[in-house]
Short mmCIF file of C-alpha atoms in Angstrom, two decimals:
data_model
loop_
_atom_site.label_atom_id
_atom_site.label_comp_id
_atom_site.label_asym_id
_atom_site.label_seq_id
_atom_site.Cartn_x
_atom_site.Cartn_y
_atom_site.Cartn_z
CA MET N 72 -1.23 32.28 -111.14
CA LYS N 73 -4.28 34.51 -111.25
CA LYS N 74 -5.79 32.56 -108.36
CA GLU N 75 -2.61 33.05 -106.35
CA TYR N 76 -2.77 36.81 -106.89
CA LYS N 77 -6.43 36.80 -105.92
CA TYR N 78 -5.81 34.86 -102.69
CA ALA N 79 -2.80 37.04 -101.88
CA SER N 80 -4.92 40.19 -102.33
CA ILE N 81 -7.63 38.81 -100.06
CA PHE N 82 -5.03 37.81 -97.47
CA PHE N 83 -3.41 41.24 -97.39
CA ALA N 84 -6.83 42.94 -97.26
CA ILE N 85 -7.71 40.86 -94.19
CA ILE N 86 -4.38 41.76 -92.58
CA ALA N 87 -4.94 45.47 -93.29
CA VAL N 88 -8.42 45.42 -91.74
CA GLY N 89 -7.04 43.56 -88.74
CA VAL N 90 -4.25 46.07 -88.22
CA MET N 91 -6.68 48.98 -88.47
CA SER N 92 -9.06 47.34 -85.99
CA ILE N 93 -6.28 46.62 -83.51
CA SER N 94 -4.97 50.18 -83.86
CA TYR N 95 -8.43 51.60 -83.23
CA PHE N 96 -8.91 49.32 -80.22
CA TYR N 97 -5.63 50.32 -78.60
CA ASP N 98 -6.26 54.00 -79.29
CA GLU N 99 -9.48 53.65 -77.28
CA VAL N 100 -7.76 51.64 -74.55
CA ASP N 101 -5.02 54.26 -74.34
CA LEU N 102 -7.63 57.00 -74.09
CA LYS N 103 -9.48 55.19 -71.31
CA ARG N 104 -6.19 54.65 -69.50
CA ASN N 105 -6.04 58.41 -69.04
CA THR N 106 -9.08 58.25 -66.77
CA THR N 107 -9.53 56.05 -63.75
CA ASN N 108 -12.19 53.67 -62.51
CA ASP N 109 -11.23 54.71 -58.98
CA ILE N 110 -12.22 58.34 -59.14
CA THR N 111 -10.86 58.93 -55.63
CA THR N 112 -7.30 58.07 -56.67
CA LEU N 113 -4.48 60.12 -55.22
CA ASP N 114 -1.87 58.77 -57.67
CA LYS N 115 -2.18 60.78 -60.86
CA THR N 116 0.99 59.45 -62.45
CA PHE N 117 -0.77 57.84 -65.38
CA LEU N 118 -3.48 60.43 -65.87
CA ARG N 119 -3.14 62.96 -68.64
CA THR N 120 -3.82 66.64 -68.28
CA SER N 121 -6.37 68.57 -70.30
CA PRO N 122 -5.05 69.37 -73.79
CA GLU N 123 -4.71 72.93 -74.98
CA LEU N 124 -7.79 74.48 -76.59
CA LYS N 125 -6.47 75.01 -80.12
CA GLY N 126 -7.73 76.53 -83.34
CA ILE N 127 -10.70 78.32 -81.79
CA SER N 128 -12.55 80.40 -84.39
CA GLY N 129 -15.21 81.92 -82.16
CA TYR N 130 -16.14 82.54 -78.52
CA ILE N 131 -19.67 82.69 -77.13
CA ASN N 132 -20.49 83.83 -73.58
CA THR N 133 -16.75 84.39 -73.06
CA SER N 134 -13.51 85.57 -74.65
CA SER N 135 -10.09 83.96 -74.98
CA GLU N 136 -8.72 85.87 -71.99
CA GLU N 137 -11.79 85.34 -69.82
CA LEU N 138 -11.85 81.61 -70.51
CA ASP N 139 -8.19 81.16 -69.58
CA GLN N 140 -8.84 82.91 -66.28
CA ASP N 141 -12.10 81.06 -65.61
CA ILE N 142 -10.71 77.54 -65.94
CA GLU N 143 -7.57 78.18 -63.89
CA GLY N 144 -7.80 76.11 -60.70
CA LYS N 145 -11.38 75.04 -61.44
CA VAL N 146 -13.11 71.72 -62.05
CA VAL N 147 -13.77 71.80 -65.80
CA LEU N 148 -16.32 69.79 -67.78
CA TYR N 149 -15.45 69.82 -71.48
CA ASP N 150 -18.51 68.97 -73.58
CA PHE N 151 -18.03 68.12 -77.26
CA TRP N 152 -21.28 68.83 -79.06
CA THR N 153 -22.82 70.20 -82.23
CA TYR N 154 -26.16 71.95 -82.31
CA SER N 155 -28.05 69.77 -84.82
CA CYS N 156 -27.11 66.50 -83.07
CA ILE N 157 -30.17 65.07 -81.29
CA ASN N 158 -28.02 63.10 -78.84
CA CYS N 159 -26.22 66.31 -77.90
CA ILE N 160 -29.49 68.23 -77.57
CA ARG N 161 -30.87 65.68 -75.11
CA THR N 162 -27.88 66.19 -72.78
CA LEU N 163 -28.15 70.00 -72.67
CA PRO N 164 -30.81 70.29 -69.92
CA HIS N 165 -28.47 68.39 -67.60
CA LEU N 166 -25.51 70.58 -68.51
CA THR N 167 -27.40 73.84 -68.02
CA ALA N 168 -28.73 72.55 -64.68
CA TRP N 169 -25.22 71.62 -63.51
CA ASP N 170 -23.92 75.00 -64.60
CA GLU N 171 -26.60 76.80 -62.59
CA LYS N 172 -26.09 74.54 -59.57
CA TYR N 173 -22.30 74.32 -59.31
CA SER N 174 -20.75 77.30 -61.14
CA GLU N 175 -20.34 79.27 -57.91
CA GLU N 176 -18.70 76.27 -56.23
CA GLY N 177 -15.88 75.99 -58.78
CA LEU N 178 -17.31 74.17 -61.82
CA VAL N 179 -16.75 75.58 -65.29
CA ILE N 180 -18.48 73.95 -68.25
CA VAL N 181 -16.89 74.57 -71.63
CA GLY N 182 -19.00 73.65 -74.63
CA ILE N 183 -16.66 72.71 -77.48
CA HIS N 184 -18.84 73.11 -80.56
CA THR N 185 -17.29 70.90 -83.24
CA PRO N 186 -19.53 70.98 -86.35
CA GLU N 187 -20.60 67.97 -88.36
CA PHE N 188 -22.15 69.96 -91.23
CA GLU N 189 -20.91 73.10 -92.99
CA PHE N 190 -23.79 75.32 -91.80
CA GLU N 191 -22.84 74.53 -88.20
CA LYS N 192 -19.60 76.45 -88.70
CA GLU N 193 -21.49 79.75 -88.96
CA TYR N 194 -20.98 81.83 -85.79
CA ASP N 195 -24.48 83.33 -85.84
CA ASN N 196 -26.07 79.87 -86.14
CA VAL N 197 -24.21 78.67 -83.06
CA VAL N 198 -25.13 81.82 -81.12
CA PHE N 199 -28.79 81.28 -82.04
CA ALA N 200 -28.58 77.67 -80.83
CA THR N 201 -26.95 78.55 -77.49
CA GLU N 202 -29.68 81.11 -76.82
CA LYS N 203 -32.41 78.68 -77.85
CA PHE N 204 -31.12 75.98 -75.49
CA GLY N 205 -30.51 78.39 -72.61
CA ILE N 206 -26.74 77.89 -72.54
CA LYS N 207 -25.01 80.51 -70.39
CA TYR N 208 -21.66 78.75 -69.93
CA PRO N 209 -18.72 79.39 -72.30
CA VAL N 210 -18.94 77.88 -75.80
CA ILE N 211 -16.02 77.82 -78.22
CA GLN N 212 -16.07 77.03 -81.94
CA ASP N 213 -13.77 74.21 -82.96
CA ASN N 214 -14.53 74.43 -86.69
CA ASP N 215 -11.36 72.70 -87.87
CA LYS N 216 -11.44 69.97 -85.20
CA GLU N 217 -8.08 71.02 -83.78
CA THR N 218 -9.23 70.75 -80.16
CA TRP N 219 -11.24 67.62 -81.04
CA ASN N 220 -8.01 66.04 -82.27
CA GLU N 221 -6.02 67.22 -79.25
CA PHE N 222 -8.47 65.30 -77.05
CA GLN N 223 -8.31 62.31 -79.45
CA ASN N 224 -12.09 62.44 -79.59
CA ARG N 225 -14.32 60.64 -82.11
CA TYR N 226 -17.84 61.12 -80.76
CA TRP N 227 -20.74 63.53 -80.29
CA PRO N 228 -21.56 64.09 -77.50
CA ARG N 229 -18.61 63.38 -75.23
CA LYS N 230 -17.84 64.80 -71.81
CA TYR N 231 -14.44 64.98 -70.16
CA ILE N 232 -14.07 66.21 -66.58
CA ALA N 233 -10.77 67.60 -65.32
CA ASP N 234 -9.99 68.24 -61.66
CA HIS N 235 -8.73 71.56 -60.31
CA GLU N 236 -5.14 70.52 -61.10
CA GLY N 237 -6.03 69.89 -64.72
CA TYR N 238 -5.99 66.08 -64.71
CA ILE N 239 -8.73 64.32 -66.68
CA ARG N 240 -10.49 62.12 -64.17
CA PHE N 241 -13.59 61.02 -66.05
CA ASP N 242 -15.03 60.83 -69.54
CA HIS N 243 -18.32 59.62 -70.94
CA ILE N 244 -19.45 58.98 -74.52
CA GLY N 245 -23.03 59.64 -75.60
CA GLU N 246 -26.18 60.28 -73.62
CA GLY N 247 -26.95 58.99 -70.15
CA ALA N 248 -24.89 58.35 -67.00
CA TYR N 249 -26.13 61.67 -65.63
CA ALA N 250 -26.16 60.64 -61.97
CA GLU N 251 -22.70 59.09 -62.30
CA THR N 252 -21.37 62.23 -64.00
CA GLU N 253 -22.85 64.56 -61.38
CA LYS N 254 -21.37 62.47 -58.56
CA VAL N 255 -17.96 62.91 -60.18
CA ILE N 256 -18.56 66.67 -60.34
CA GLN N 257 -19.44 66.72 -56.65
CA LEU N 258 -16.40 64.64 -55.68
CA LEU N 259 -13.96 66.78 -57.66
CA LEU N 260 -15.49 69.98 -56.29
CA GLU N 261 -15.06 68.55 -52.80
CA GLU N 262 -11.40 67.76 -53.52
CA ARG N 263 -10.90 71.34 -54.71
CA SER N 264 -12.65 72.70 -51.64
CA VAL N 265 -10.44 70.68 -49.29
CA ALA N 266 -7.32 71.87 -51.15
CA LEU N 267 -8.50 75.47 -50.61
CA GLY N 268 -9.31 74.82 -46.95
CA ASN N 269 -13.05 75.21 -47.45
CA THR N 270 -16.09 73.01 -46.96
CA LEU N 271 -18.98 72.33 -49.30
CA GLU N 272 -22.59 71.65 -48.48
CA LYS N 273 -23.80 68.29 -49.80
CA LYS N 274 -26.47 68.71 -52.49
CA GLU N 275 -29.09 66.43 -53.95
CA LEU N 276 -28.58 65.31 -57.53
CA VAL N 277 -30.40 67.05 -60.38
CA ASN N 278 -33.65 65.20 -61.04
CA LEU N 279 -34.50 65.40 -64.75
CA ASP N 280 -36.23 62.89 -66.97
CA GLU N 281 -33.90 60.90 -69.22
CA TYR N 282 -35.00 60.07 -72.76
CA LYS N 283 -35.82 56.37 -73.19
CA HIS N 284 -34.75 55.16 -76.61
CA ALA N 285 -36.52 52.49 -78.61
CA THR N 286 -34.92 49.12 -77.97
CA PHE N 287 -34.63 48.50 -81.72
CA ARG N 288 -34.38 51.55 -83.95
CA THR N 289 -33.27 52.52 -87.42
CA PRO N 290 -29.67 53.82 -87.45
CA GLU N 291 -28.84 57.41 -88.40
CA LEU N 292 -29.17 57.88 -92.16
CA TYR N 293 -26.94 60.27 -94.13
CA PHE N 294 -27.79 62.08 -97.37
CA GLY N 295 -24.24 63.29 -98.13
CA PHE N 296 -22.09 61.00 -100.28
CA ASN N 297 -19.05 61.59 -98.09
CA PHE N 298 -20.90 60.92 -94.84
CA ALA N 299 -22.56 57.81 -96.26
CA GLU N 300 -19.31 56.00 -97.05
CA GLY N 301 -19.39 52.67 -95.26
CA ARG N 302 -23.00 53.22 -94.16
CA ASN N 303 -24.85 53.81 -97.43
CA GLN N 304 -28.58 53.31 -96.97
CA LEU N 305 -29.86 55.15 -100.02
CA GLY N 306 -32.20 52.55 -101.52
CA ASN N 307 -32.60 53.93 -105.07
CA GLN N 308 -30.81 51.99 -107.77
CA GLU N 309 -29.45 55.32 -109.07
CA GLY N 310 -27.36 55.57 -105.90
CA PHE N 311 -25.03 58.43 -104.99
CA SER N 312 -23.19 60.38 -107.69
CA LYS N 313 -20.55 62.74 -106.34
CA ASN N 314 -21.40 66.42 -106.93
CA GLN N 315 -23.86 65.47 -109.68
CA ILE N 316 -27.57 66.12 -110.22
CA VAL N 317 -29.41 62.81 -110.24
CA THR N 318 -33.01 62.10 -111.24
CA TYR N 319 -34.37 59.56 -108.78
CA GLN N 320 -37.41 57.32 -109.26
CA LEU N 321 -39.15 55.36 -106.52
CA PRO N 322 -38.97 51.58 -106.93
CA GLU N 323 -41.97 49.30 -106.51
CA LYS N 324 -40.53 47.64 -103.41
CA MET N 325 -38.71 49.37 -100.56
CA LYS N 326 -36.65 47.91 -97.72
CA GLN N 327 -36.88 48.91 -94.08
CA HIS N 328 -34.14 51.24 -92.79
CA TYR N 329 -33.39 52.53 -96.32
CA PHE N 330 -34.49 55.94 -97.61
CA TYR N 331 -35.73 56.51 -101.16
CA MET N 332 -35.78 59.70 -103.22
CA GLU N 333 -37.97 61.02 -106.05
CA GLY N 334 -37.14 64.02 -108.20
CA MET N 335 -33.91 65.75 -109.23
CA TRP N 336 -31.44 66.08 -106.35
CA LYS N 337 -27.90 67.48 -106.26
CA ASN N 338 -25.54 65.07 -104.46
CA ASN N 339 -23.38 67.14 -102.11
CA ASN N 340 -20.67 66.19 -99.69
CA ASP N 341 -22.87 66.46 -96.61
CA GLY N 342 -26.43 66.34 -97.95
CA MET N 343 -28.81 66.51 -100.91
CA LYS N 344 -30.35 69.61 -102.48
CA LEU N 345 -33.66 69.58 -104.37
CA ILE N 346 -33.25 70.88 -107.94
CA SER N 347 -36.64 70.00 -109.48
CA GLU N 348 -39.84 71.86 -108.62
CA SER N 349 -40.91 69.04 -106.31
CA GLY N 350 -39.44 65.98 -104.68
CA LYS N 351 -40.23 63.18 -102.31
CA ILE N 352 -38.44 61.16 -99.61
CA VAL N 353 -39.83 57.81 -98.43
CA LEU N 354 -38.59 55.86 -95.41
CA ASN N 355 -39.75 52.70 -93.66
CA PHE N 356 -38.31 52.94 -90.14
CA ASN N 357 -38.52 51.48 -86.66
CA ALA N 358 -38.35 54.01 -83.80
CA LYS N 359 -40.31 56.19 -81.42
CA GLN N 360 -38.89 59.48 -82.65
CA VAL N 361 -37.90 60.72 -86.12
CA ASN N 362 -35.90 63.89 -86.78
CA ILE N 363 -34.32 65.45 -89.84
CA VAL N 364 -31.53 67.98 -90.17
CA ALA N 365 -32.47 70.38 -92.96
CA SER N 366 -31.98 73.93 -94.25
CA GLU N 367 -33.25 76.56 -96.72
CA SER N 368 -36.79 77.94 -96.74
CA ALA N 369 -39.30 75.21 -97.52
CA THR N 370 -42.64 73.74 -96.57
CA LEU N 371 -42.73 69.97 -96.13
CA PHE N 372 -45.89 67.88 -96.28
CA ILE N 373 -45.66 64.82 -94.07
CA GLU N 374 -47.54 61.52 -94.40
CA TYR N 375 -47.44 58.84 -91.72
CA ASP N 376 -48.47 55.32 -92.71
CA GLY N 377 -50.30 56.76 -95.71
CA LYS N 378 -52.28 59.34 -93.70
CA GLU N 379 -51.88 62.68 -91.93
CA ILE N 380 -49.80 62.43 -88.77
CA PRO N 381 -52.06 61.70 -85.77
CA GLU N 382 -51.85 64.28 -83.00
CA GLU N 383 -50.49 61.75 -80.48
CA VAL N 384 -47.34 61.11 -82.54
CA ARG N 385 -46.94 64.53 -84.13
CA GLY N 386 -43.44 65.98 -83.64
CA LYS N 387 -43.06 69.45 -82.16
CA ASP N 388 -42.14 70.96 -85.54
CA VAL N 389 -45.20 69.58 -87.33
CA SER N 390 -48.31 71.76 -87.65
CA PRO N 391 -51.85 70.41 -87.13
CA GLU N 392 -52.12 70.38 -90.94
CA GLY N 393 -49.19 67.98 -91.18
CA THR N 394 -46.67 70.50 -92.54
CA VAL N 395 -43.20 71.53 -91.40
CA LYS N 396 -41.80 75.01 -92.06
CA ILE N 397 -38.05 74.92 -92.66
CA SER N 398 -36.77 78.36 -91.73
CA GLU N 399 -33.19 77.97 -90.52
CA PRO N 400 -30.57 75.21 -90.65
CA ARG N 401 -31.20 72.93 -87.68
CA LEU N 402 -32.79 69.70 -86.47
CA TYR N 403 -36.57 69.33 -86.93
CA ASN N 404 -38.69 66.86 -84.98
CA LEU N 405 -41.25 65.07 -87.20
CA ILE N 406 -42.44 62.07 -85.15
CA ASP N 407 -42.58 61.79 -81.37
CA SER N 408 -44.39 58.69 -80.15
CA GLN N 409 -44.54 56.93 -76.79
CA LEU N 410 -44.43 53.56 -78.55
CA GLU N 411 -41.85 52.19 -80.93
CA GLY N 412 -42.74 50.23 -84.02
CA PRO N 413 -42.37 49.90 -87.79
CA HIS N 414 -43.89 52.78 -89.75
CA GLU N 415 -43.61 54.63 -93.05
CA ILE N 416 -42.98 58.35 -93.40
CA ILE N 417 -43.27 60.25 -96.67
CA ILE N 418 -41.89 63.78 -97.00
CA GLN N 419 -43.18 65.77 -99.97
CA VAL N 420 -41.31 68.94 -100.90
CA GLN N 421 -42.55 71.72 -103.20
CA SER N 422 -39.58 74.04 -102.64
CA PRO N 423 -36.54 73.90 -104.96
CA GLY N 424 -33.37 74.60 -103.01
CA PHE N 425 -34.44 72.60 -99.96
CA GLU N 426 -31.50 70.71 -98.43
CA ILE N 427 -31.58 67.64 -96.21
CA PHE N 428 -28.60 66.18 -94.37
CA THR N 429 -29.68 63.33 -92.12
CA PHE N 430 -32.42 61.33 -90.44
CA THR N 431 -31.96 60.61 -86.73
CA PHE N 432 -34.09 58.43 -84.48
CA GLY N 433 -34.99 57.81 -80.87
#
């Protein structure tokens, strides 16, 4: 009888996973059905219109009234981003270039800042980031993911483009496809121009370098127990302990793509906070670029393959002495190499209160 219960439980678990997978698949199919492979389509019967921008907690470079007026009758690119996301950051030069190039021809870019971490909800932090990245187009704060949910979005970054009648004609997940996206912008601006009885001068596409990722790289690693569910790559046998202070010890052997801690660390929802006077983080990775998202004032000492970081692979936030000054909550670039490969990085911290949220790679 016990075996029967066991097999029944396994059977129903398989069914549940299958139902969830099918549901997820059809959600994505339904979302894609709202755009069209034939961007020149005249039949918009099955296209959805842009959802309402809901639950906005802050406006940057605009106001609620100004934004409503600005997007009326315009081609609108909605960009879901968050300022510590490296994939989002890499897309921003293209967005700012498109804004400068096409804003007077009827394009409005709306940056929908939907935070991943708590510190990204702070208005001043987002203002600082928009200024740092040279963003002059409107940015709205979607701290409670209300607009994110209205768009049925699940990804950072993601770009939706609506025509001048408000129909979503194109969307793209992640980095890349810049030429394709700009061609859509040009086509929809041309449609708008024709509808207004005007003509537009044909322009060359923006020519910016696109980041070339490593072909095989370590996946993003999360330090928060909530974020790590289903993707736990904390290698210490002590593991995560929800909202508790844990004393971690480094094991003799360490696996690639897993991070290891030393010292006393508080396990928080979205990251880890150093409690002891010092701590250490060790990671064996495969990538060209290594970044961390961190906060609180601290000085980090970085070792690369057991030595100081060579100048040719030193990230932009690393000093010639191999240190990183953590001064505000954001993404910090530690390693930036032209070549990918397996390496070890050791981060030594002498600053209690230091918080780390994630490793990201390129």
